[in-house]
Amino acid sequence: EAGVTQFPSHSVIEKGQTVTLRCDPISGHDNLYWYRRVMGKEIKFLLHFVKESKQDESGMPNNRFLAERTGGTYSTLKVQPAELEDSGVYFCASSQVSSGANVLTFGAGSRLTVL
Amino acid sequence: GQSLEQPSEVTAVEGAIVQINCTYQTSGFYGLSWYQQHDGGAPTFLSYNALDGLEETGRFSSFLSRSDSYGYLLLQELQMKDSASYFCAVKGSGSARQLTFGSGTQLTVLP
């Protein structure tokens, strides 16, 4: 079984530019989550999809962040325009509906560096 | 809101036993989880406790005391490959229903 795949693994952009991160969850996992870890701090929740619907986006920092999951398969997280404080590792995780948020399978993350 | 506290670093030698503590504050409580992350890798699920007591999975055990809002991860017969970051995470209810992670404990296993 393929795991959660994230692309790119590392992105370096300048302040003001746009970056789009992609996540392919495990096939059949309806729950998809985005998390972020900044500067070695805690892994913080950003948002949660159930299939193509945004179930909870309370963790999104501001309107420069836009997440989509068209068709309920892969998801994208766009940051536009990027700011210095957006640097960090963005993790995607997925789970089956039955396990909810109790057991998440994470991807290896997309490291974003904003210069 | 939710918050978790765990030590930032722990060092131990091969073959030893180490305990990583985690205290939490949350609205409602639906379980305490532990995840392991090697450098540059994906956080991977280790254990989940919803009820008080000890859960054992091979060399790793996890304990929960809901009355004390406290749990720990116990790693026995440490191996070099256990060097990693360990995160506790709590799931609450209402506005705290998403999994909230601690800042992680960096475990270094020395030969």
PDB file of C-alpha atoms in Angstrom:
ATOM      1  CA  GLU A   1       0.000   0.000   0.000  1.00  0.00           C
ATOM      2  CA  ALA A   2       1.419   3.373  -1.000  1.00  0.00           C
ATOM      3  CA  GLY A   3       1.752   5.869   1.825  1.00  0.00           C
ATOM      4  CA  VAL A   4       0.938   9.553   1.918  1.00  0.00           C
ATOM      5  CA  THR A   5       2.935  11.340  -0.739  1.00  0.00           C
ATOM      6  CA  GLN A   6       3.846  15.002  -0.658  1.00  0.00           C
ATOM      7  CA  PHE A   7       5.413  17.167  -3.344  1.00  0.00           C
ATOM      8  CA  PRO A   8       7.716  19.039  -3.452  1.00  0.00           C
ATOM      9  CA  SER A   9       9.899  17.777  -0.640  1.00  0.00           C
ATOM     10  CA  HIS A  10      11.638  21.145  -0.479  1.00  0.00           C
ATOM     11  CA  SER A  11      10.788  24.533  -1.926  1.00  0.00           C
ATOM     12  CA  VAL A  12      12.775  27.760  -1.674  1.00  0.00           C
ATOM     13  CA  ILE A  13      10.987  30.914  -2.776  1.00  0.00           C
ATOM     14  CA  GLU A  14      11.254  34.633  -2.254  1.00  0.00           C
ATOM     15  CA  LYS A  15       8.876  36.680  -0.185  1.00  0.00           C
ATOM     16  CA  GLY A  16       5.850  37.638  -2.262  1.00  0.00           C
ATOM     17  CA  GLN A  17       5.989  34.604  -4.516  1.00  0.00           C
ATOM     18  CA  THR A  18       3.440  31.818  -4.684  1.00  0.00           C
ATOM     19  CA  VAL A  19       3.946  28.177  -3.791  1.00  0.00           C
ATOM     20  CA  THR A  20       1.597  25.233  -4.174  1.00  0.00           C
ATOM     21  CA  LEU A  21       2.099  22.100  -2.136  1.00  0.00           C
ATOM     22  CA  ARG A  22       0.471  18.843  -3.103  1.00  0.00           C
ATOM     23  CA  CYS A  23      -0.606  15.854  -1.044  1.00  0.00           C
ATOM     24  CA  ASP A  24      -1.732  12.448  -2.266  1.00  0.00           C
ATOM     25  CA  PRO A  25      -3.370  10.586   0.631  1.00  0.00           C
ATOM     26  CA  ILE A  26      -3.667   6.841   0.999  1.00  0.00           C
ATOM     27  CA  SER A  27      -6.290   5.550  -1.384  1.00  0.00           C
ATOM     28  CA  GLY A  28      -9.635   5.186   0.341  1.00  0.00           C
ATOM     29  CA  HIS A  29      -8.809   7.586   3.172  1.00  0.00           C
ATOM     30  CA  ASP A  30     -11.601  10.133   3.251  1.00  0.00           C
ATOM     31  CA  ASN A  31      -9.988  12.234   5.995  1.00  0.00           C
ATOM     32  CA  LEU A  32      -7.152  14.503   4.914  1.00  0.00           C
ATOM     33  CA  TYR A  33      -5.356  16.903   7.225  1.00  0.00           C
ATOM     34  CA  TRP A  34      -2.761  19.624   6.778  1.00  0.00           C
ATOM     35  CA  TYR A  35      -0.366  20.432   9.621  1.00  0.00           C
ATOM     36  CA  ARG A  36       2.639  22.726   9.879  1.00  0.00           C
ATOM     37  CA  ARG A  37       5.762  22.708  12.024  1.00  0.00           C
ATOM     38  CA  VAL A  38       7.617  25.978  12.330  1.00  0.00           C
ATOM     39  CA  MET A  39      11.169  26.335  13.713  1.00  0.00           C
ATOM     40  CA  GLY A  40      11.135  23.087  15.693  1.00  0.00           C
ATOM     41  CA  LYS A  41       7.989  23.978  17.564  1.00  0.00           C
ATOM     42  CA  GLU A  42       4.823  21.928  17.851  1.00  0.00           C
ATOM     43  CA  ILE A  43       3.109  20.407  14.845  1.00  0.00           C
ATOM     44  CA  LYS A  44       0.101  22.677  14.416  1.00  0.00           C
ATOM     45  CA  PHE A  45      -3.207  21.820  12.804  1.00  0.00           C
ATOM     46  CA  LEU A  46      -4.205  23.820   9.734  1.00  0.00           C
ATOM     47  CA  LEU A  47      -7.303  22.185   8.292  1.00  0.00           C
ATOM     48  CA  HIS A  48      -9.274  19.003   7.780  1.00  0.00           C
ATOM     49  CA  PHE A  49     -11.080  17.661   4.711  1.00  0.00           C
ATOM     50  CA  VAL A  50     -13.639  14.902   4.631  1.00  0.00           C
ATOM     51  CA  LYS A  51     -13.642  13.858   1.004  1.00  0.00           C
ATOM     52  CA  GLU A  52     -13.849  17.142  -0.894  1.00  0.00           C
ATOM     53  CA  SER A  53     -15.475  19.150   1.913  1.00  0.00           C
ATOM     54  CA  LYS A  54     -13.614  21.367   4.353  1.00  0.00           C
ATOM     55  CA  GLN A  55     -14.657  20.021   7.742  1.00  0.00           C
ATOM     56  CA  ASP A  56     -12.535  22.330   9.853  1.00  0.00           C
ATOM     57  CA  GLU A  57     -10.254  25.143   8.718  1.00  0.00           C
ATOM     58  CA  SER A  58      -9.864  26.800  12.106  1.00  0.00           C
ATOM     59  CA  GLY A  59      -6.089  26.440  12.009  1.00  0.00           C
ATOM     60  CA  MET A  60      -5.504  28.316   8.769  1.00  0.00           C
ATOM     61  CA  PRO A  61      -3.392  31.341   9.743  1.00  0.00           C
ATOM     62  CA  ASN A  62      -4.855  33.857   7.279  1.00  0.00           C
ATOM     63  CA  ASN A  63      -6.378  34.275   3.831  1.00  0.00           C
ATOM     64  CA  ARG A  64      -3.015  33.919   2.110  1.00  0.00           C
ATOM     65  CA  PHE A  65      -3.467  30.179   2.552  1.00  0.00           C
ATOM     66  CA  LEU A  66      -5.881  28.303   0.286  1.00  0.00           C
ATOM     67  CA  ALA A  67      -6.483  24.575   0.419  1.00  0.00           C
ATOM     68  CA  GLU A  68      -8.452  22.531  -2.053  1.00  0.00           C
ATOM     69  CA  ARG A  69      -9.352  18.899  -2.509  1.00  0.00           C
ATOM     70  CA  THR A  70     -11.251  18.673  -5.750  1.00  0.00           C
ATOM     71  CA  GLY A  71     -12.818  15.271  -6.330  1.00  0.00           C
ATOM     72  CA  GLY A  72     -11.924  14.140  -2.854  1.00  0.00           C
ATOM     73  CA  THR A  73      -8.581  12.652  -3.858  1.00  0.00           C
ATOM     74  CA  TYR A  74      -5.380  14.695  -3.738  1.00  0.00           C
ATOM     75  CA  SER A  75      -5.176  18.069  -2.032  1.00  0.00           C
ATOM     76  CA  THR A  76      -3.241  21.249  -2.681  1.00  0.00           C
ATOM     77  CA  LEU A  77      -2.211  23.986  -0.285  1.00  0.00           C
ATOM     78  CA  LYS A  78      -1.366  27.297  -1.910  1.00  0.00           C
ATOM     79  CA  VAL A  79       0.417  30.132  -0.159  1.00  0.00           C
ATOM     80  CA  GLN A  80       0.031  33.442  -1.964  1.00  0.00           C
ATOM     81  CA  PRO A  81       1.850  35.736  -1.404  1.00  0.00           C
ATOM     82  CA  ALA A  82       4.379  33.957   0.801  1.00  0.00           C
ATOM     83  CA  GLU A  83       5.828  35.751   3.828  1.00  0.00           C
ATOM     84  CA  LEU A  84       8.969  34.985   5.825  1.00  0.00           C
ATOM     85  CA  GLU A  85       6.969  33.557   8.728  1.00  0.00           C
ATOM     86  CA  ASP A  86       5.433  30.944   6.440  1.00  0.00           C
ATOM     87  CA  SER A  87       8.721  29.015   6.431  1.00  0.00           C
ATOM     88  CA  GLY A  88       8.402  25.598   7.974  1.00  0.00           C
ATOM     89  CA  VAL A  89       7.538  22.010   7.215  1.00  0.00           C
ATOM     90  CA  TYR A  90       4.034  21.364   5.946  1.00  0.00           C
ATOM     91  CA  PHE A  91       2.734  17.901   6.689  1.00  0.00           C
ATOM     92  CA  CYS A  92      -0.219  16.164   5.164  1.00  0.00           C
ATOM     93  CA  ALA A  93      -1.898  13.247   6.901  1.00  0.00           C
ATOM     94  CA  SER A  94      -4.803  10.991   6.082  1.00  0.00           C
ATOM     95  CA  SER A  95      -6.997   8.527   7.912  1.00  0.00           C
ATOM     96  CA  GLN A  96      -9.996   6.343   7.434  1.00  0.00           C
ATOM     97  CA  VAL A  97     -13.335   7.634   8.630  1.00  0.00           C
ATOM     98  CA  SER A  98     -13.443   4.869  11.250  1.00  0.00           C
ATOM     99  CA  SER A  99     -10.230   5.981  12.944  1.00  0.00           C
ATOM    100  CA  GLY A 100     -10.920   9.698  12.625  1.00  0.00           C
ATOM    101  CA  ALA A 101      -8.121  11.797  14.063  1.00  0.00           C
ATOM    102  CA  ASN A 102      -6.931   9.045  16.396  1.00  0.00           C
ATOM    103  CA  VAL A 103      -4.540   7.326  13.999  1.00  0.00           C
ATOM    104  CA  LEU A 104      -3.063   9.497  11.287  1.00  0.00           C
ATOM    105  CA  THR A 105      -0.694   8.449   8.527  1.00  0.00           C
ATOM    106  CA  PHE A 106       1.626  11.312   7.702  1.00  0.00           C
ATOM    107  CA  GLY A 107       3.626  12.172   4.634  1.00  0.00           C
ATOM    108  CA  ALA A 108       7.275  13.131   4.905  1.00  0.00           C
ATOM    109  CA  GLY A 109       6.391  16.803   4.604  1.00  0.00           C
ATOM    110  CA  SER A 110       7.168  19.685   2.286  1.00  0.00           C
ATOM    111  CA  ARG A 111       9.850  21.984   3.650  1.00  0.00           C
ATOM    112  CA  LEU A 112       9.137  25.577   2.640  1.00  0.00           C
ATOM    113  CA  THR A 113      11.820  28.224   2.924  1.00  0.00           C
ATOM    114  CA  VAL A 114      10.792  31.824   2.237  1.00  0.00           C
ATOM    115  CA  LEU A 115      13.709  34.220   1.715  1.00  0.00           C
TER     116      LEU A 115
ATOM    117  CA  GLY B   1      -7.508  25.863  24.383  1.00  0.00           C
ATOM    118  CA  GLN B   2      -5.229  22.892  24.368  1.00  0.00           C
ATOM    119  CA  SER B   3      -1.617  22.654  25.440  1.00  0.00           C
ATOM    120  CA  LEU B   4       0.890  19.868  25.975  1.00  0.00           C
ATOM    121  CA  GLU B   5       4.225  19.826  27.749  1.00  0.00           C
ATOM    122  CA  GLN B   6       6.997  17.354  27.181  1.00  0.00           C
ATOM    123  CA  PRO B   7      10.766  17.576  27.698  1.00  0.00           C
ATOM    124  CA  SER B   8      12.667  19.004  24.744  1.00  0.00           C
ATOM    125  CA  GLU B   9      15.580  16.556  24.930  1.00  0.00           C
ATOM    126  CA  VAL B  10      16.404  13.205  26.464  1.00  0.00           C
ATOM    127  CA  THR B  11      19.667  11.279  26.169  1.00  0.00           C
ATOM    128  CA  ALA B  12      20.206   7.621  27.053  1.00  0.00           C
ATOM    129  CA  VAL B  13      22.554   4.759  26.186  1.00  0.00           C
ATOM    130  CA  GLU B  14      21.874   1.636  24.182  1.00  0.00           C
ATOM    131  CA  GLY B  15      20.085  -1.031  26.134  1.00  0.00           C
ATOM    132  CA  ALA B  16      18.709   1.407  28.683  1.00  0.00           C
ATOM    133  CA  ILE B  17      15.100   2.314  29.483  1.00  0.00           C
ATOM    134  CA  VAL B  18      13.813   5.840  28.952  1.00  0.00           C
ATOM    135  CA  GLN B  19      10.520   7.467  29.877  1.00  0.00           C
ATOM    136  CA  ILE B  20       9.176  10.522  28.042  1.00  0.00           C
ATOM    137  CA  ASN B  21       6.511  12.350  30.011  1.00  0.00           C
ATOM    138  CA  CYS B  22       3.647  14.402  28.663  1.00  0.00           C
ATOM    139  CA  THR B  23       1.158  16.577  30.545  1.00  0.00           C
ATOM    140  CA  TYR B  24      -1.782  18.096  28.779  1.00  0.00           C
ATOM    141  CA  GLN B  25      -4.674  20.510  29.062  1.00  0.00           C
ATOM    142  CA  THR B  26      -7.660  20.073  26.799  1.00  0.00           C
ATOM    143  CA  SER B  27     -11.368  20.701  26.485  1.00  0.00           C
ATOM    144  CA  GLY B  28     -12.885  17.263  26.713  1.00  0.00           C
ATOM    145  CA  PHE B  29     -10.647  14.268  26.185  1.00  0.00           C
ATOM    146  CA  TYR B  30     -10.745  11.551  23.567  1.00  0.00           C
ATOM    147  CA  GLY B  31      -7.279  10.110  23.787  1.00  0.00           C
ATOM    148  CA  LEU B  32      -3.526  10.584  23.995  1.00  0.00           C
ATOM    149  CA  SER B  33      -1.344   9.463  21.097  1.00  0.00           C
ATOM    150  CA  TRP B  34       2.377   9.149  20.496  1.00  0.00           C
ATOM    151  CA  TYR B  35       4.201   9.648  17.213  1.00  0.00           C
ATOM    152  CA  GLN B  36       7.831   9.063  16.260  1.00  0.00           C
ATOM    153  CA  GLN B  37       9.658  11.146  13.692  1.00  0.00           C
ATOM    154  CA  HIS B  38      13.133  10.478  12.358  1.00  0.00           C
ATOM    155  CA  ASP B  39      14.992  13.430  10.865  1.00  0.00           C
ATOM    156  CA  GLY B  40      13.410  14.452   7.581  1.00  0.00           C
ATOM    157  CA  GLY B  41      10.851  11.689   7.749  1.00  0.00           C
ATOM    158  CA  ALA B  42       7.143  11.350   8.304  1.00  0.00           C
ATOM    159  CA  PRO B  43       5.772  11.274  11.844  1.00  0.00           C
ATOM    160  CA  THR B  44       4.618   7.703  12.390  1.00  0.00           C
ATOM    161  CA  PHE B  45       1.956   6.510  14.796  1.00  0.00           C
ATOM    162  CA  LEU B  46       3.205   4.559  17.820  1.00  0.00           C
ATOM    163  CA  SER B  47       0.334   4.231  20.272  1.00  0.00           C
ATOM    164  CA  TYR B  48      -3.031   5.512  21.432  1.00  0.00           C
ATOM    165  CA  ASN B  49      -4.511   5.521  24.938  1.00  0.00           C
ATOM    166  CA  ALA B  50      -8.141   6.388  25.517  1.00  0.00           C
ATOM    167  CA  LEU B  51      -8.429   4.762  28.936  1.00  0.00           C
ATOM    168  CA  ASP B  52      -6.213   4.783  32.018  1.00  0.00           C
ATOM    169  CA  GLY B  53      -3.440   2.278  32.213  1.00  0.00           C
ATOM    170  CA  LEU B  54      -0.552   0.836  30.303  1.00  0.00           C
ATOM    171  CA  GLU B  55      -0.582  -0.252  26.673  1.00  0.00           C
ATOM    172  CA  GLU B  56       2.353  -2.393  25.552  1.00  0.00           C
ATOM    173  CA  THR B  57       3.570  -2.875  22.009  1.00  0.00           C
ATOM    174  CA  GLY B  58       6.869  -4.683  21.852  1.00  0.00           C
ATOM    175  CA  ARG B  59       9.647  -2.556  23.321  1.00  0.00           C
ATOM    176  CA  PHE B  60       7.368   0.477  23.560  1.00  0.00           C
ATOM    177  CA  SER B  61       4.676   1.075  26.181  1.00  0.00           C
ATOM    178  CA  SER B  62       2.395   4.038  26.708  1.00  0.00           C
ATOM    179  CA  PHE B  63       0.647   5.008  29.934  1.00  0.00           C
ATOM    180  CA  LEU B  64      -2.268   7.319  30.623  1.00  0.00           C
ATOM    181  CA  SER B  65      -3.739   8.813  33.781  1.00  0.00           C
ATOM    182  CA  ARG B  66      -6.757  10.904  32.868  1.00  0.00           C
ATOM    183  CA  SER B  67      -7.225  12.188  36.436  1.00  0.00           C
ATOM    184  CA  ASP B  68      -3.692  13.621  36.345  1.00  0.00           C
ATOM    185  CA  SER B  69      -3.866  14.728  32.684  1.00  0.00           C
ATOM    186  CA  TYR B  70      -0.609  12.870  32.268  1.00  0.00           C
ATOM    187  CA  GLY B  71       0.897  10.199  30.137  1.00  0.00           C
ATOM    188  CA  TYR B  72       4.253   8.771  29.240  1.00  0.00           C
ATOM    189  CA  LEU B  73       5.982   6.753  26.582  1.00  0.00           C
ATOM    190  CA  LEU B  74       8.354   4.083  27.846  1.00  0.00           C
ATOM    191  CA  LEU B  75      11.054   2.759  25.544  1.00  0.00           C
ATOM    192  CA  GLN B  76      12.906  -0.348  26.655  1.00  0.00           C
ATOM    193  CA  GLU B  77      16.080  -2.001  25.396  1.00  0.00           C
ATOM    194  CA  LEU B  78      16.998   1.172  23.568  1.00  0.00           C
ATOM    195  CA  GLN B  79      18.586   0.830  20.151  1.00  0.00           C
ATOM    196  CA  MET B  80      20.471   3.394  18.101  1.00  0.00           C
ATOM    197  CA  LYS B  81      17.600   3.463  15.620  1.00  0.00           C
ATOM    198  CA  ASP B  82      15.324   4.794  18.373  1.00  0.00           C
ATOM    199  CA  SER B  83      17.072   8.162  18.127  1.00  0.00           C
ATOM    200  CA  ALA B  84      14.266  10.390  16.868  1.00  0.00           C
ATOM    201  CA  SER B  85      11.747  12.993  17.949  1.00  0.00           C
ATOM    202  CA  TYR B  86       8.743  11.758  19.908  1.00  0.00           C
ATOM    203  CA  PHE B  87       5.506  13.747  19.967  1.00  0.00           C
ATOM    204  CA  CYS B  88       2.568  13.338  22.281  1.00  0.00           C
ATOM    205  CA  ALA B  89      -0.769  14.461  20.888  1.00  0.00           C
ATOM    206  CA  VAL B  90      -4.187  14.885  22.435  1.00  0.00           C
ATOM    207  CA  LYS B  91      -7.647  14.887  20.929  1.00  0.00           C
ATOM    208  CA  GLY B  92     -10.357  16.828  22.688  1.00  0.00           C
ATOM    209  CA  SER B  93     -13.879  17.849  21.852  1.00  0.00           C
ATOM    210  CA  GLY B  94     -15.634  20.852  20.372  1.00  0.00           C
ATOM    211  CA  SER B  95     -13.114  23.470  19.316  1.00  0.00           C
ATOM    212  CA  ALA B  96     -10.367  21.079  20.479  1.00  0.00           C
ATOM    213  CA  ARG B  97     -11.514  18.114  18.404  1.00  0.00           C
ATOM    214  CA  GLN B  98      -8.457  18.078  16.154  1.00  0.00           C
ATOM    215  CA  LEU B  99      -5.271  16.320  17.172  1.00  0.00           C
ATOM    216  CA  THR B 100      -3.008  18.790  18.985  1.00  0.00           C
ATOM    217  CA  PHE B 101       0.694  17.979  19.225  1.00  0.00           C
ATOM    218  CA  GLY B 102       3.351  18.836  21.757  1.00  0.00           C
ATOM    219  CA  SER B 103       6.666  20.374  20.693  1.00  0.00           C
ATOM    220  CA  GLY B 104       8.378  17.015  20.625  1.00  0.00           C
ATOM    221  CA  THR B 105      11.156  15.341  22.610  1.00  0.00           C
ATOM    222  CA  GLN B 106      14.440  14.726  20.823  1.00  0.00           C
ATOM    223  CA  LEU B 107      15.770  11.360  22.008  1.00  0.00           C
ATOM    224  CA  THR B 108      19.444  10.670  21.452  1.00  0.00           C
ATOM    225  CA  VAL B 109      20.651   7.118  22.017  1.00  0.00           C
ATOM    226  CA  LEU B 110      24.384   6.846  22.633  1.00  0.00           C
ATOM    227  CA  PRO B 111      26.457   3.712  22.031  1.00  0.00           C
TER     228      PRO B 111
END
